[in-house]
């Protein structure tokens, strides 16, 4: 065991020996293997946040650590970098909202067209059914055409 540095003070007949503490050696902690609990990981992250430039790969499945590092990086930006970051973020949000709006409008248009086509098909089917009944009762084709808006060829095929 190595001897610690001592300082001796004398006051009258008394001798006081002060033992100076040795510098505590900091041991490297491997975050991949030595930190097993989330509490250990949180303490390590908070203690070493300013020195971290990435999340250890073993923790990448924990979104809260990724988010913490992102927040730390953003909060450490200079005013110029923060302005550029906010501008880029606004552009991304605007692009996302524009895309979502376009999708929403496309869906509404498609649904409207589908409903219109379904109504038209139902009307055509109903008109065909009415024309068939009128034809069976011997009503003239001119009256059936006028009543159902079907063509003469469609009525003859019934």
mmCIF file of N, CA and C in Angstrom, residues 116-130 148:
data_model
loop_
_atom_site.group_PDB
_atom_site.id
_atom_site.type_symbol
_atom_site.label_atom_id
_atom_site.label_comp_id
_atom_site.label_asym_id
_atom_site.label_seq_id
_atom_site.Cartn_x
_atom_site.Cartn_y
_atom_site.Cartn_z
ATOM 1 N N UNK A 116 -71.208 9.204 -55.431
ATOM 2 C CA UNK A 116 -71.919 9.653 -56.636
ATOM 3 C C UNK A 116 -72.091 8.501 -57.624
ATOM 4 N N UNK A 117 -71.036 7.717 -57.812
ATOM 5 C CA UNK A 117 -71.112 6.581 -58.735
ATOM 6 C C UNK A 117 -72.096 5.537 -58.225
ATOM 7 N N UNK A 118 -72.109 5.310 -56.908
ATOM 8 C CA UNK A 118 -73.032 4.330 -56.337
ATOM 9 C C UNK A 118 -74.479 4.785 -56.497
ATOM 10 N N UNK A 119 -74.718 6.070 -56.268
ATOM 11 C CA UNK A 119 -76.077 6.608 -56.435
ATOM 12 C C UNK A 119 -76.507 6.498 -57.887
ATOM 13 N N UNK A 120 -75.593 6.843 -58.800
ATOM 14 C CA UNK A 120 -75.910 6.761 -60.226
ATOM 15 C C UNK A 120 -76.191 5.320 -60.639
ATOM 16 N N UNK A 121 -75.388 4.393 -60.127
ATOM 17 C CA UNK A 121 -75.606 2.982 -60.463
ATOM 18 C C UNK A 121 -76.948 2.505 -59.917
ATOM 19 N N UNK A 122 -77.270 2.937 -58.703
ATOM 20 C CA UNK A 122 -78.554 2.551 -58.116
ATOM 21 C C UNK A 122 -79.709 3.140 -58.922
ATOM 22 N N UNK A 123 -79.545 4.381 -59.357
ATOM 23 C CA UNK A 123 -80.587 5.014 -60.180
ATOM 24 C C UNK A 123 -80.733 4.297 -61.519
ATOM 25 N N UNK A 124 -79.595 3.935 -62.133
ATOM 26 C CA UNK A 124 -79.644 3.205 -63.408
ATOM 27 C C UNK A 124 -80.338 1.857 -63.229
ATOM 28 N N UNK A 125 -80.022 1.193 -62.124
ATOM 29 C CA UNK A 125 -80.631 -0.108 -61.862
ATOM 30 C C UNK A 125 -82.144 0.042 -61.656
ATOM 31 N N UNK A 126 -82.516 1.068 -60.914
ATOM 32 C CA UNK A 126 -83.939 1.322 -60.675
ATOM 33 C C UNK A 126 -84.649 1.676 -61.989
ATOM 34 N N UNK A 127 -83.994 2.514 -62.809
ATOM 35 C CA UNK A 127 -84.582 2.900 -64.102
ATOM 36 C C UNK A 127 -84.748 1.675 -64.993
ATOM 37 N N UNK A 128 -83.776 0.792 -64.986
ATOM 38 C CA UNK A 128 -83.852 -0.431 -65.794
ATOM 39 C C UNK A 128 -85.004 -1.308 -65.313
ATOM 40 N N UNK A 129 -85.148 -1.406 -63.997
ATOM 41 C CA UNK A 129 -86.232 -2.213 -63.433
ATOM 42 C C UNK A 129 -87.610 -1.641 -63.809
ATOM 43 N N UNK A 130 -87.741 -0.316 -63.710
ATOM 44 C CA UNK A 130 -89.010 0.340 -64.069
ATOM 45 C C UNK A 130 -89.293 0.152 -65.560
ATOM 46 N N UNK A 148 -87.726 7.040 -67.984
ATOM 47 C CA UNK A 148 -86.540 6.455 -67.336
ATOM 48 C C UNK A 148 -85.217 7.057 -67.763
#
